[in-house]
Amino acid sequence: PHLSSALRLHIAESLLQGDDLLAVGAWEAQFPGRWPDFPEVAQVLQQVLESQKGDPAIPRMGGHVQVFYACGTDHAERCGLYGGLRPSTG
């Protein structure tokens, strides 16, 4: 059994309520018709972050945005995520 994307988003947003540093990215969960896989999500995220370079509202550490990708262990294994997200991924 899987949790619906709406419930997953609600849980994530509830956990981060009041946090000024972290934000929930809903694009993947709200994608129409299918659930995009990690490589596509990483590529789109990289494009969005590149388009927002210099935005003072986006906190950067050493010039980079720190991203946490939450998923199940089966998905992490299948996508080779245990080594971390590399800038060339996507």
mmCIF file of C-alpha atoms in Angstrom:
data_model
loop_
_atom_site.group_PDB
_atom_site.id
_atom_site.type_symbol
_atom_site.label_atom_id
_atom_site.label_comp_id
_atom_site.label_asym_id
_atom_site.label_seq_id
_atom_site.Cartn_x
_atom_site.Cartn_y
_atom_site.Cartn_z
ATOM 1 C CA PRO A 1 0.000 0.000 0.000
ATOM 2 C CA HIS A 2 1.196 3.472 -0.879
ATOM 3 C CA LEU A 3 0.367 6.846 0.635
ATOM 4 C CA SER A 4 -1.254 9.270 -1.780
ATOM 5 C CA SER A 5 0.884 12.142 -3.043
ATOM 6 C CA ALA A 6 -1.494 14.609 -1.375
ATOM 7 C CA LEU A 7 -0.998 12.902 2.001
ATOM 8 C CA ARG A 8 2.787 12.737 1.521
ATOM 9 C CA LEU A 9 2.856 16.474 0.790
ATOM 10 C CA HIS A 10 0.675 17.230 3.792
ATOM 11 C CA ILE A 11 2.973 15.234 6.101
ATOM 12 C CA ALA A 12 6.120 16.893 4.713
ATOM 13 C CA GLU A 13 4.625 20.381 4.937
ATOM 14 C CA SER A 14 3.440 19.706 8.501
ATOM 15 C CA LEU A 15 6.918 18.591 9.512
ATOM 16 C CA LEU A 16 8.488 21.763 8.118
ATOM 17 C CA GLN A 17 5.851 24.187 9.368
ATOM 18 C CA GLY A 18 7.578 27.259 10.770
ATOM 19 C CA ASP A 19 11.019 26.306 9.383
ATOM 20 C CA ASP A 20 12.638 29.267 7.611
ATOM 21 C CA LEU A 21 15.457 27.243 6.074
ATOM 22 C CA LEU A 22 13.746 24.166 4.618
ATOM 23 C CA ALA A 23 10.966 23.944 2.042
ATOM 24 C CA VAL A 24 8.950 21.139 0.466
ATOM 25 C CA GLY A 25 9.170 20.758 -3.293
ATOM 26 C CA ALA A 26 5.769 19.627 -4.536
ATOM 27 C CA TRP A 27 6.495 19.467 -8.276
ATOM 28 C CA GLU A 28 7.216 15.739 -8.382
ATOM 29 C CA ALA A 29 4.151 14.773 -6.343
ATOM 30 C CA GLN A 30 1.841 17.048 -8.345
ATOM 31 C CA PHE A 31 3.090 16.065 -11.804
ATOM 32 C CA PRO A 32 0.038 15.255 -13.964
ATOM 33 C CA GLY A 33 -0.501 11.666 -15.067
ATOM 34 C CA ARG A 34 2.599 10.006 -13.627
ATOM 35 C CA TRP A 35 5.267 10.129 -10.928
ATOM 36 C CA PRO A 36 8.557 11.463 -12.436
ATOM 37 C CA ASP A 37 11.650 9.415 -11.593
ATOM 38 C CA PHE A 38 14.728 10.806 -9.851
ATOM 39 C CA PRO A 39 16.854 11.692 -12.920
ATOM 40 C CA GLU A 40 14.058 13.859 -14.334
ATOM 41 C CA VAL A 41 13.400 15.497 -10.947
ATOM 42 C CA ALA A 42 17.104 16.258 -10.489
ATOM 43 C CA GLN A 43 17.394 17.757 -13.980
ATOM 44 C CA VAL A 44 14.355 20.024 -13.562
ATOM 45 C CA LEU A 45 15.479 21.088 -10.085
ATOM 46 C CA GLN A 46 18.926 21.956 -11.413
ATOM 47 C CA GLN A 47 17.362 24.089 -14.175
ATOM 48 C CA VAL A 48 15.129 25.929 -11.694
ATOM 49 C CA LEU A 49 17.998 26.608 -9.299
ATOM 50 C CA GLU A 50 20.195 27.850 -12.143
ATOM 51 C CA SER A 51 17.438 30.243 -13.242
ATOM 52 C CA GLN A 52 17.247 31.651 -9.696
ATOM 53 C CA LYS A 53 20.946 32.296 -9.153
ATOM 54 C CA GLY A 54 21.455 35.496 -7.231
ATOM 55 C CA ASP A 55 17.999 35.400 -5.606
ATOM 56 C CA PRO A 56 18.644 36.516 -2.010
ATOM 57 C CA ALA A 57 15.565 34.571 -0.836
ATOM 58 C CA ILE A 58 17.349 31.288 -1.600
ATOM 59 C CA PRO A 59 19.928 30.493 1.091
ATOM 60 C CA ARG A 60 23.193 29.206 -0.339
ATOM 61 C CA MET A 61 26.120 27.659 1.475
ATOM 62 C CA GLY A 62 29.405 28.337 -0.257
ATOM 63 C CA GLY A 63 27.487 29.344 -3.387
ATOM 64 C CA HIS A 64 25.525 26.087 -3.479
ATOM 65 C CA VAL A 65 22.001 25.127 -2.487
ATOM 66 C CA GLN A 66 21.784 22.083 -0.245
ATOM 67 C CA VAL A 67 19.102 19.636 -1.420
ATOM 68 C CA PHE A 68 17.628 16.709 0.507
ATOM 69 C CA TYR A 69 15.800 14.142 -1.639
ATOM 70 C CA ALA A 70 13.472 11.956 0.426
ATOM 71 C CA CYS A 71 12.451 8.587 -0.986
ATOM 72 C CA GLY A 72 12.092 4.943 -0.085
ATOM 73 C CA THR A 73 15.090 2.635 0.182
ATOM 74 C CA ASP A 74 13.999 0.655 -2.880
ATOM 75 C CA HIS A 75 13.976 3.820 -4.985
ATOM 76 C CA ALA A 76 17.318 5.001 -3.575
ATOM 77 C CA GLU A 77 18.902 1.656 -4.443
ATOM 78 C CA ARG A 78 17.404 1.563 -7.955
ATOM 79 C CA CYS A 79 18.582 5.131 -8.728
ATOM 80 C CA GLY A 80 22.027 4.750 -7.134
ATOM 81 C CA LEU A 81 21.413 7.479 -4.560
ATOM 82 C CA TYR A 82 23.409 6.053 -1.671
ATOM 83 C CA GLY A 83 26.496 7.856 -2.975
ATOM 84 C CA GLY A 84 24.769 11.248 -2.759
ATOM 85 C CA LEU A 85 23.615 13.722 -5.362
ATOM 86 C CA ARG A 86 26.394 14.883 -7.613
ATOM 87 C CA PRO A 87 26.187 18.141 -9.636
ATOM 88 C CA SER A 88 26.383 16.128 -12.871
ATOM 89 C CA THR A 89 23.335 13.993 -11.955
ATOM 90 C CA GLY A 90 20.357 14.671 -14.187
#
